[in-house]
Short mmCIF file of C-alpha atoms and ligand atoms in Angstrom, two decimals:
data_model
loop_
_atom_site.label_atom_id
_atom_site.label_comp_id
_atom_site.label_asym_id
_atom_site.label_seq_id
_atom_site.Cartn_x
_atom_site.Cartn_y
_atom_site.Cartn_z
CA UNK J 1 -2.46 -11.76 -2.00
CA UNK J 2 -3.02 -14.12 -4.93
CA UNK J 3 -1.27 -13.55 -8.27
CA UNK J 4 -3.21 -11.02 -10.35
CA UNK J 5 -1.32 -12.11 -13.45
CA UNK J 6 -2.41 -15.79 -13.15
CA UNK J 7 -5.97 -14.75 -12.30
CA UNK J 8 -6.36 -12.45 -15.28
CA UNK J 9 -4.61 -14.92 -17.55
CA UNK J 10 -7.18 -17.56 -16.65
CA UNK J 11 -10.10 -15.12 -17.14
CA UNK J 12 -8.77 -14.32 -20.64
CA UNK J 13 -8.24 -17.95 -21.57
CA UNK J 14 -11.64 -18.97 -20.22
CA UNK J 15 -13.22 -16.05 -22.15
CA UNK J 16 -14.71 -14.61 -18.99
CA UNK J 17 -13.44 -11.20 -20.08
CA UNK J 18 -12.06 -9.79 -23.31
CA UNK J 19 -8.69 -8.16 -23.34
CA UNK J 20 -10.27 -5.05 -24.94
CA UNK J 21 -12.70 -4.72 -22.00
CA UNK J 22 -9.89 -5.31 -19.49
CA UNK J 23 -7.72 -2.64 -21.07
CA UNK J 24 -10.56 -0.14 -21.61
CA UNK J 25 -11.71 -0.45 -18.00
CA UNK J 26 -8.22 0.22 -16.63
CA UNK J 27 -7.70 3.10 -19.05
CA UNK J 28 -10.97 4.64 -17.80
CA UNK J 29 -9.86 4.25 -14.21
CA UNK J 30 -6.51 5.87 -15.02
CA UNK J 31 -8.16 8.71 -16.94
CA UNK J 32 -10.62 9.55 -14.13
CA UNK J 33 -8.19 9.09 -11.22
CA UNK J 34 -7.55 11.99 -8.91
CA UNK J 35 -4.22 10.74 -7.46
CA UNK J 36 -2.11 12.44 -10.17
CA UNK J 37 -0.53 9.13 -11.26
CA UNK J 38 -0.70 9.71 -15.02
CA UNK J 39 1.71 11.72 -17.16
CA UNK J 40 0.36 10.33 -20.42
CA UNK J 41 -1.95 7.51 -21.48
CA UNK J 42 -0.94 5.09 -24.21
CA UNK J 43 -4.59 4.38 -25.02
CA UNK J 44 -4.54 3.97 -28.77
CA UNK J 45 -1.65 1.57 -28.85
CA UNK J 46 -2.97 -0.35 -25.83
CA UNK J 47 -6.37 -0.92 -27.46
CA UNK J 48 -4.75 -2.06 -30.71
CA UNK J 49 -2.62 -4.58 -28.81
CA UNK J 50 -5.71 -5.73 -26.81
CA UNK J 51 -7.56 -6.31 -30.03
CA UNK J 52 -4.78 -8.57 -31.28
CA UNK J 53 -4.85 -10.64 -28.10
CA UNK J 54 -8.63 -11.05 -28.40
CA UNK J 55 -8.23 -12.17 -32.04
CA UNK J 56 -5.73 -14.83 -30.96
CA UNK J 57 -7.98 -16.14 -28.25
CA UNK J 58 -10.92 -16.20 -30.62
CA UNK J 59 -8.90 -18.33 -33.08
CA UNK J 60 -8.15 -20.76 -30.24
CA UNK J 61 -4.42 -19.94 -30.19
CA UNK J 62 -2.57 -20.21 -26.89
CA UNK J 63 -1.45 -17.04 -25.16
CA UNK J 64 1.55 -16.52 -22.93
CA UNK J 65 1.18 -15.70 -19.23
CA UNK J 66 1.94 -12.01 -19.69
CA UNK J 67 0.01 -11.68 -22.93
CA UNK J 68 -2.71 -9.08 -22.58
CA UNK J 69 -1.68 -8.07 -19.03
CA UNK J 70 -1.97 -4.27 -18.61
CA UNK J 71 0.95 -2.52 -16.97
CA UNK J 72 2.34 0.91 -16.17
CA UNK J 73 5.74 2.50 -16.85
CA UNK J 74 7.44 5.12 -14.74
CA UNK J 75 7.95 8.11 -17.01
CA UNK J 76 11.70 7.69 -17.18
CA UNK J 77 11.70 4.77 -19.65
CA UNK J 78 11.83 5.12 -23.40
CA UNK J 79 8.93 3.64 -25.31
CA UNK J 80 9.39 4.47 -28.98
CA UNK J 81 7.06 7.22 -30.18
CA UNK J 82 5.76 8.09 -26.72
CA UNK J 83 6.53 11.13 -24.62
CA UNK J 84 9.22 10.44 -21.97
CA UNK J 85 9.23 13.48 -19.76
CA UNK J 86 10.93 12.38 -16.52
CA UNK J 87 8.19 14.62 -15.04
CA UNK J 88 10.31 17.62 -16.03
CA UNK J 89 9.87 20.84 -17.96
CA UNK J 90 13.06 20.29 -19.86
CA UNK J 91 11.79 17.05 -21.41
CA UNK J 92 8.06 17.79 -21.46
CA UNK J 93 7.89 17.42 -25.21
CA UNK J 94 10.56 14.74 -25.62
CA UNK J 95 9.53 11.77 -27.71
CA UNK J 96 11.39 8.49 -27.24
CA UNK J 97 13.32 7.48 -30.37
CA UNK J 98 13.64 3.85 -29.20
CA UNK J 99 12.36 1.47 -26.53
CA UNK J 100 14.08 0.50 -23.28
CA UNK J 101 15.28 -3.08 -23.15
CA UNK J 102 13.20 -4.03 -20.05
CA UNK J 103 10.07 -2.58 -21.68
CA UNK J 104 10.85 -4.25 -25.03
CA UNK J 105 11.06 -7.62 -23.23
CA UNK J 106 7.62 -7.07 -21.74
CA UNK J 107 6.24 -6.01 -25.11
CA UNK J 108 7.75 -9.19 -26.63
CA UNK J 109 6.00 -11.19 -23.94
CA UNK J 110 2.69 -9.56 -24.97
CA UNK J 111 2.12 -7.36 -21.93
CA UNK J 112 0.25 -4.13 -22.71
CA UNK J 113 1.57 -0.75 -21.51
CA UNK J 114 -1.22 1.66 -20.57
CA UNK J 115 0.47 4.66 -19.03
CA UNK J 116 3.63 6.64 -18.46
CA UNK J 117 3.53 7.28 -14.71
CA UNK J 118 4.12 10.34 -12.61
CA UNK J 119 7.32 10.36 -10.47
CA UNK J 120 9.84 12.78 -9.00
CA UNK J 121 11.63 14.55 -11.80
CA UNK J 122 14.64 12.45 -12.93
CA UNK J 123 14.08 10.27 -9.87
CA UNK J 124 15.13 13.18 -7.60
CA UNK J 125 12.98 12.84 -4.51
CA UNK J 126 11.18 10.63 -2.04
CA UNK J 127 7.64 11.95 -2.29
CA UNK J 128 6.65 12.37 -5.99
CA UNK J 129 6.08 16.07 -5.38
CA UNK J 130 9.08 17.14 -7.49
CA UNK J 131 7.03 16.91 -10.71
CA UNK J 132 5.35 19.21 -13.24
CA UNK J 133 2.25 16.96 -13.14
CA UNK J 134 1.13 17.64 -9.56
CA UNK J 135 1.98 15.73 -6.38
CA UNK J 136 1.07 12.03 -6.42
CA UNK J 137 -1.41 11.27 -3.64
CA UNK J 138 -1.09 8.28 -1.33
CA UNK J 139 -3.38 5.35 -2.21
CA UNK J 140 -4.36 4.80 1.47
CA UNK J 141 -4.73 8.42 2.61
CA UNK J 142 -4.85 11.06 -0.10
CA UNK J 143 -3.62 13.86 2.21
CA UNK J 144 -0.26 12.09 2.37
CA UNK J 145 2.42 11.76 -0.31
CA UNK J 146 2.53 8.73 -2.59
CA UNK J 147 6.19 8.27 -1.86
CA UNK J 148 8.94 8.47 -4.44
CA UNK J 149 10.35 8.66 -6.72
CA UNK J 150 8.21 5.89 -8.35
CA UNK J 151 5.06 7.21 -6.59
CA UNK J 152 2.70 7.09 -9.55
CA UNK J 153 3.69 3.48 -10.23
CA UNK J 154 3.08 2.30 -6.67
CA UNK J 155 -0.25 4.11 -6.42
CA UNK J 156 -1.45 2.71 -9.77
CA UNK J 157 -0.73 -0.83 -8.56
CA UNK J 158 -2.28 -0.23 -5.14
CA UNK J 159 -5.49 1.12 -6.69
CA UNK J 160 -5.64 -1.67 -9.37
CA UNK J 161 -5.27 0.78 -12.22
CA UNK J 162 -2.36 -1.34 -13.48
CA UNK J 163 -1.66 -5.03 -12.77
CA UNK J 164 1.98 -4.25 -12.28
CA UNK J 165 4.24 -1.28 -12.94
CA UNK J 166 7.91 -0.87 -13.79
CA UNK J 167 9.57 1.53 -11.41
CA UNK J 168 13.13 2.67 -11.08
CA UNK J 169 15.18 2.49 -7.91
CA UNK J 170 18.43 4.40 -7.38
CA UNK J 171 18.30 4.80 -3.64
CA UNK J 172 14.86 3.39 -2.64
CA UNK J 173 12.47 4.71 -5.26
CA UNK J 174 10.74 1.39 -5.77
CA UNK J 175 10.89 0.10 -2.19
CA UNK J 176 9.78 3.23 -0.33
CA UNK J 177 6.62 4.02 -2.41
CA UNK J 178 5.78 0.29 -2.29
CA UNK J 179 6.00 0.52 1.51
CA UNK J 180 3.95 3.74 1.65
CA UNK J 181 1.13 2.21 -0.47
CA UNK J 182 1.13 -1.37 0.86
CA UNK J 183 2.31 -3.23 -2.20
CA UNK J 184 5.40 -5.25 -3.15
CA UNK J 185 8.36 -3.49 -4.83
CA UNK J 186 11.62 -5.18 -5.91
CA UNK J 187 15.00 -3.68 -6.58
CA UNK J 188 16.93 -6.56 -8.21
CA UNK J 189 20.70 -7.02 -7.92
CA UNK J 190 22.35 -4.18 -9.81
CA UNK J 191 22.90 -5.40 -13.37
CA UNK J 192 20.28 -8.15 -13.41
CA UNK J 193 18.02 -5.95 -15.51
CA UNK J 194 19.30 -3.77 -18.34
CA UNK J 195 19.23 0.04 -17.79
CA UNK J 196 19.31 0.71 -21.51
CA UNK J 197 16.56 3.20 -22.31
CA UNK J 198 16.17 4.40 -18.71
CA UNK J 199 16.93 8.10 -18.29
CA UNK J 200 19.99 7.87 -16.06
CA UNK J 201 19.96 9.36 -12.58
CA UNK J 202 22.96 7.75 -10.81
CA UNK J 203 24.18 5.07 -13.21
CA UNK J 204 26.11 3.11 -10.61
CA UNK J 205 22.98 2.38 -8.51
CA UNK J 206 20.09 2.79 -10.99
CA UNK J 207 17.99 -0.43 -11.02
CA UNK J 208 14.91 -1.40 -12.98
CA UNK J 209 12.28 -3.41 -11.13
CA UNK J 210 8.64 -4.33 -10.71
CA UNK J 211 5.91 -3.18 -8.33
CA UNK J 212 3.02 -5.61 -7.93
CA UNK J 213 0.51 -7.07 -5.50
CA UNK J 214 2.10 -10.49 -4.87
CA UNK J 215 5.52 -12.15 -4.71
CA UNK J 216 4.42 -14.39 -7.57
CA UNK J 217 3.75 -11.42 -9.84
CA UNK J 218 7.07 -9.90 -8.88
CA UNK J 219 8.71 -13.20 -9.83
CA UNK J 220 6.97 -13.45 -13.20
CA UNK J 221 7.86 -9.87 -14.20
CA UNK J 222 11.40 -10.14 -12.87
CA UNK J 223 11.99 -13.20 -15.04
CA UNK J 224 10.60 -11.40 -18.06
CA UNK J 225 12.83 -8.32 -17.75
CA UNK J 226 16.12 -9.87 -16.59
CA UNK J 227 19.07 -10.81 -18.72
CA UNK J 228 22.39 -9.82 -20.21
CA UNK J 229 22.10 -6.96 -22.71
CA UNK J 230 24.93 -5.91 -24.99
CA UNK J 231 23.62 -2.36 -24.70
CA UNK J 232 24.34 -2.25 -20.95
CA UNK J 233 27.78 -3.54 -20.09
CA UNK J 234 26.96 -3.88 -16.43
CA UNK J 235 24.33 -6.57 -17.05
CA UNK J 236 24.89 -10.26 -16.38
CA UNK J 237 23.11 -13.45 -17.31
CA UNK J 238 20.68 -14.85 -14.71
CA UNK J 239 18.62 -17.99 -14.74
CA UNK J 240 14.86 -17.62 -14.51
CA UNK J 241 13.49 -18.32 -11.04
CA UNK J 242 10.88 -21.07 -11.22
CA UNK J 243 7.71 -20.91 -9.13
CA UNK J 244 8.72 -24.18 -7.44
CA UNK J 245 12.13 -22.81 -6.44
CA UNK J 246 10.64 -19.52 -5.20
CA UNK J 247 8.46 -21.57 -2.80
CA UNK J 248 11.42 -23.53 -1.39
CA UNK J 249 11.76 -21.77 1.92
CA UNK J 250 13.93 -24.25 3.72
CA UNK J 251 17.16 -22.55 2.64
CA UNK J 252 16.78 -19.79 5.23
CA UNK J 253 18.37 -20.54 8.58
CA UNK J 254 19.63 -17.19 9.82
CA UNK J 255 18.19 -13.65 9.57
CA UNK J 256 20.14 -10.57 10.53
CA UNK J 257 19.05 -7.05 11.36
CA UNK J 258 21.00 -3.84 11.96
CA UNK J 259 21.02 -2.88 15.60
CA UNK J 260 21.67 0.79 14.85
CA UNK J 261 18.67 0.95 12.45
CA UNK J 262 16.45 -0.11 15.34
CA UNK J 263 18.10 2.16 17.91
CA UNK J 264 17.97 5.23 15.61
CA UNK J 265 16.22 8.12 17.37
CA UNK J 266 14.52 9.07 14.11
CA UNK J 267 12.67 5.70 14.00
CA UNK J 268 8.96 6.04 14.60
CA UNK J 269 8.00 4.33 17.85
CA UNK J 270 5.25 2.15 16.41
CA UNK J 271 7.41 1.04 13.43
CA UNK J 272 10.15 0.04 15.93
CA UNK J 273 7.74 -1.89 18.17
CA UNK J 274 6.15 -3.69 15.22
CA UNK J 275 9.51 -4.49 13.70
CA UNK J 276 10.87 -6.02 16.91
CA UNK J 277 7.66 -7.99 17.40
CA UNK J 278 7.95 -9.35 13.90
CA UNK J 279 11.54 -10.54 14.62
CA UNK J 280 10.13 -12.45 17.60
CA UNK J 281 7.58 -14.10 15.37
CA UNK J 282 10.33 -15.19 13.00
CA UNK J 283 12.39 -16.54 15.88
CA UNK J 284 9.45 -18.73 16.97
CA UNK J 285 9.63 -20.61 13.64
CA UNK J 286 13.14 -21.81 14.51
CA UNK J 287 15.02 -19.35 12.31
CA UNK J 288 17.97 -17.81 14.09
CA UNK J 289 17.84 -13.99 14.38
CA UNK J 290 21.20 -12.15 14.66
CA UNK J 291 22.00 -8.58 15.55
CA UNK J 292 24.47 -6.92 13.11
CA UNK J 293 26.60 -3.75 13.18
CA UNK J 294 26.28 -1.27 10.29
CA UNK J 295 27.21 2.26 9.29
CA UNK J 296 25.22 5.04 10.93
CA UNK J 297 22.31 6.48 8.91
CA UNK J 298 24.04 9.84 8.51
CA UNK J 299 27.04 8.17 6.89
CA UNK J 300 24.81 6.12 4.56
CA UNK J 301 22.70 9.05 3.50
CA UNK J 302 25.68 11.40 2.95
CA UNK J 303 27.63 8.80 1.03
CA UNK J 304 24.67 8.01 -1.14
CA UNK J 305 23.81 11.66 -1.86
CA UNK J 306 27.50 12.51 -2.55
CA UNK J 307 27.72 9.84 -5.24
CA UNK J 308 24.16 10.28 -6.55
CA UNK J 309 24.58 14.04 -6.96
CA UNK J 310 27.96 13.63 -8.68
CA UNK J 311 26.55 11.11 -11.11
CA UNK J 312 23.34 13.04 -11.82
CA UNK J 313 25.29 16.28 -12.50
CA UNK J 314 27.29 14.37 -15.12
CA UNK J 315 24.31 12.51 -16.57
CA UNK J 316 22.11 15.59 -16.90
CA UNK J 317 24.79 17.79 -18.46
CA UNK J 318 23.56 16.65 -21.88
CA UNK J 319 20.18 18.33 -21.24
CA UNK J 320 21.29 21.73 -22.42
CA UNK J 321 18.67 22.60 -25.05
CA UNK J 322 21.08 21.73 -27.81
CA UNK J 323 21.70 18.02 -27.43
CA UNK J 324 18.42 17.36 -25.64
CA UNK J 325 15.57 19.27 -24.11
CA UNK J 326 13.43 22.40 -24.49
CA UNK J 327 15.70 25.22 -25.61
CA UNK J 328 15.21 28.76 -24.37
CA UNK J 329 17.03 31.20 -26.65
CA UNK J 330 19.16 33.98 -25.25
CA UNK J 331 21.59 36.49 -26.75
CA UNK J 332 24.52 34.13 -27.02
CA UNK J 333 25.20 30.39 -26.66
CA UNK J 334 26.46 30.58 -23.11
CA UNK J 335 23.37 32.40 -21.94
CA UNK J 336 21.16 30.04 -23.90
CA UNK J 337 22.61 27.12 -21.97
CA UNK J 338 22.28 28.99 -18.67
CA UNK J 339 18.69 30.07 -19.22
CA UNK J 340 17.58 26.75 -20.62
CA UNK J 341 18.89 24.88 -17.61
CA UNK J 342 17.91 27.47 -15.00
CA UNK J 343 14.34 27.70 -16.16
CA UNK J 344 13.68 24.11 -17.11
CA UNK J 345 15.06 22.18 -14.16
CA UNK J 346 13.20 22.08 -10.81
CA UNK J 347 14.64 23.50 -7.59
CA UNK J 348 15.40 20.01 -6.33
CA UNK J 349 17.17 18.92 -9.54
CA UNK J 350 19.21 22.14 -9.60
CA UNK J 351 20.25 21.61 -5.96
CA UNK J 352 21.62 18.25 -6.99
CA UNK J 353 23.29 19.44 -10.22
CA UNK J 354 25.00 22.36 -8.48
CA UNK J 355 25.99 20.19 -5.49
CA UNK J 356 27.24 17.39 -7.77
CA UNK J 357 29.35 19.74 -9.90
CA UNK J 358 30.77 21.38 -6.80
CA UNK J 359 31.88 18.15 -5.23
CA UNK J 360 33.43 16.92 -8.46
CA UNK J 361 35.41 20.10 -8.96
CA UNK J 362 39.14 20.54 -8.37
CA UNK J 363 39.96 20.92 -4.73
CA UNK J 364 36.81 19.16 -3.56
CA UNK J 365 36.75 15.87 -5.45
CA UNK J 366 39.54 14.18 -3.40
CA UNK J 367 38.07 15.29 -0.16
CA UNK J 368 34.44 14.48 -0.94
CA UNK J 369 33.85 12.37 -4.07
CA UNK J 370 36.79 9.95 -3.63
CA UNK J 371 35.99 9.63 0.09
CA UNK J 372 32.41 8.73 -0.86
CA UNK J 373 33.73 5.98 -3.20
CA UNK J 374 35.94 4.72 -0.42
CA UNK J 375 33.09 4.50 2.05
CA UNK J 376 30.99 2.77 -0.55
CA UNK J 377 33.69 0.06 -0.76
CA UNK J 378 33.63 -0.30 3.00
CA UNK J 379 29.85 -0.71 2.92
CA UNK J 380 30.14 -3.47 0.29
CA UNK J 381 32.82 -5.21 2.37
CA UNK J 382 30.60 -5.00 5.35
CA UNK J 383 27.74 -6.70 3.52
CA UNK J 384 30.09 -9.45 2.29
CA UNK J 385 31.08 -10.11 5.81
CA UNK J 386 27.44 -10.09 7.01
CA UNK J 387 26.35 -12.60 4.39
CA UNK J 388 28.92 -15.05 5.62
CA UNK J 389 26.93 -15.06 8.89
CA UNK J 390 23.28 -14.61 7.80
CA UNK J 391 21.20 -15.58 4.79
CA UNK J 392 18.89 -12.57 4.85
CA UNK J 393 18.96 -9.04 6.25
CA UNK J 394 15.61 -7.72 7.38
CA UNK J 395 14.95 -4.04 7.97
CA UNK J 396 12.21 -1.47 8.14
CA UNK J 397 11.69 0.31 4.82
CA UNK J 398 11.39 3.83 6.29
CA UNK J 399 12.00 5.44 9.67
CA UNK J 400 8.61 7.12 9.55
CA UNK J 401 5.13 7.03 8.05
CA UNK J 402 4.41 9.04 4.86
CA UNK J 403 4.53 12.82 5.35
CA UNK J 404 1.69 15.18 4.46
CA UNK J 405 1.73 16.62 0.98
CA UNK J 406 3.82 19.78 1.06
CA UNK J 407 6.07 18.95 4.06
CA UNK J 408 8.98 17.38 2.17
CA UNK J 409 9.24 20.36 -0.20
CA UNK J 410 9.74 22.65 2.80
CA UNK J 411 12.51 20.53 4.27
CA UNK J 412 14.76 18.73 1.82
CA UNK J 413 17.27 17.61 4.43
CA UNK J 414 14.63 15.75 6.39
CA UNK J 415 13.56 14.19 3.08
CA UNK J 416 17.09 13.00 2.40
CA UNK J 417 17.33 11.50 5.91
CA UNK J 418 14.07 9.58 5.29
CA UNK J 419 16.08 7.42 2.86
CA UNK J 420 18.24 6.16 5.72
CA UNK J 421 17.19 2.50 5.44
CA UNK J 422 17.05 2.09 1.65
CA UNK J 423 20.22 3.72 0.33
CA UNK J 424 22.74 1.32 1.95
CA UNK J 425 21.34 -1.65 -0.04
CA UNK J 426 21.63 0.44 -3.21
CA UNK J 427 25.24 1.25 -2.56
CA UNK J 428 25.81 -2.48 -1.93
CA UNK J 429 24.05 -3.41 -5.22
CA UNK J 430 21.96 -5.94 -3.34
CA UNK J 431 18.61 -7.50 -4.26
CA UNK J 432 16.08 -5.96 -1.91
CA UNK J 433 12.31 -6.39 -1.76
CA UNK J 434 9.68 -4.43 0.10
CA UNK J 435 6.84 -6.61 1.41
CA UNK J 436 3.70 -4.94 2.78
CA UNK J 437 3.88 -6.58 6.19
CA UNK J 438 5.33 -6.27 9.64
CA UNK J 439 5.24 -2.49 9.96
CA UNK J 440 2.89 0.13 8.54
CA UNK J 441 5.42 0.93 5.82
CA UNK J 442 6.43 -2.66 5.28
CA UNK J 443 9.64 -4.66 5.63
CA UNK J 444 12.73 -4.88 3.44
CA UNK J 445 14.30 -8.23 2.64
CA UNK J 446 17.86 -8.19 1.35
CA UNK J 447 20.18 -10.99 0.35
CA UNK J 448 23.75 -11.22 -1.03
CA UNK J 449 24.45 -10.02 -4.57
CA UNK J 450 22.80 -12.15 -7.30
CA UNK J 451 20.79 -14.00 -4.73
CA UNK J 452 17.47 -12.57 -5.82
CA UNK J 453 15.94 -16.02 -5.58
CA UNK J 454 16.58 -16.14 -1.84
CA UNK J 455 14.80 -12.86 -1.36
CA UNK J 456 11.69 -14.24 -3.02
CA UNK J 457 11.96 -17.44 -1.02
CA UNK J 458 12.10 -15.51 2.22
CA UNK J 459 9.12 -13.35 1.11
CA UNK J 460 7.17 -16.56 0.46
CA UNK J 461 8.23 -17.87 3.90
CA UNK J 462 6.80 -14.65 5.43
CA UNK J 463 3.58 -15.22 3.45
CA UNK J 464 3.13 -18.47 5.28
CA UNK J 465 3.74 -16.78 8.65
CA UNK J 466 0.46 -15.84 10.25
N1 LIG C 501 14.99 9.45 -2.60
C1 LIG C 501 16.24 9.09 -3.18
C2 LIG C 501 16.77 10.25 -3.96
O1 LIG C 501 16.11 11.19 -4.06
C3 LIG C 501 16.11 7.91 -4.07
C4 LIG C 501 15.49 8.21 -5.39
C5 LIG C 501 15.54 7.08 -6.33
O2 LIG C 501 15.74 5.93 -5.97
N2 LIG C 501 15.36 7.42 -7.60
O3 LIG C 501 17.84 10.21 -4.49
#
């Protein structure tokens, strides 16, 4: 698909539409929508900003590419003065005291935030049903889940309610909903985009990234939000990726895929057939396709959930009704903490907090947590070895098509296993993009750490493939 950002930019510059009309129309769509994508609308601020853009255009001043472009924000990012709920009871009245770095960069570029978007509470989930705002419905078939945890963001983009949205991806939460709703979703290399102002889930894999309708829009937004930030010590400097460079597709000679991902019994038959057929198509262009060995899905999923639960238990300990969050008073302080946390966290979040604290406790941490860290190192080493042999790793995004609304809540273990193909790349800190092609839930393109440019180049190469 063509770039929506360039298209709307031209319409604004040519005075074919006003920014106020553009913003008002999208706000109306968001307000009336029945997909449960909205936690709160930022309508007043958005219209004020749109007015400013119109005034600039009227005066004949030039506007930047992102100026006046309406976007959405997963409801886990701070935007000063707005509610940031993480779709949870415990933060349902929490107002952000400051603005997240990635969002501030978009505001500085003139983009206009319209909405805080529904998601799984604290990023805990793969279906956007773990939320106090009602399950997000799939953009293609509203009986199915929107995917998660950035479900509201992916559905808003798919339905054109927002031009792009900023999601969060700890173990697949941008890539999987993008795949479920047929849009692009990018998890950059860990550290390329600052996490400052993102409510932490698992800090060592949390990534900020865009969901959009084209590789070009992903590129534009990625450039705008990337960069070293003194408020997040894991960030690094990265050069902007130019449009010209992103279109240079000659760099890709070899593509790898994981044999065990394809041979996995849990893989849907049609997704498998389509994936293998797509590899054949790539081969026909002269690109070499190589089979690679990788860890079994069970190992990837259990390693990811071990570390993610340990980290989320630590990160959420500050939500105790005293430091942060809705406080429920009891007879003494200890009971106040207990009741506040028992009543205000969802079943799924409590499962993770209890599990995380258990596996960090004395007697368990060596056996489980440290072992998880050790396997994570092995996974990273495996990727390093692979990227000496191949430029890109291609994989399905999900083993199956989106479940019906209600099914994942009944069976959390099956839900965890549905993350089999996304979590490995998170543990490896790799740049990974979902493109809505190849299989019904898309394809994932991964490259070596900090090689985000190559991912976009390969996506553009696939765009040229008929
Ligand atoms: N589904 C995975 C989980 O629940 C990933 C979520 C995410 O990336 N935030 O942990």
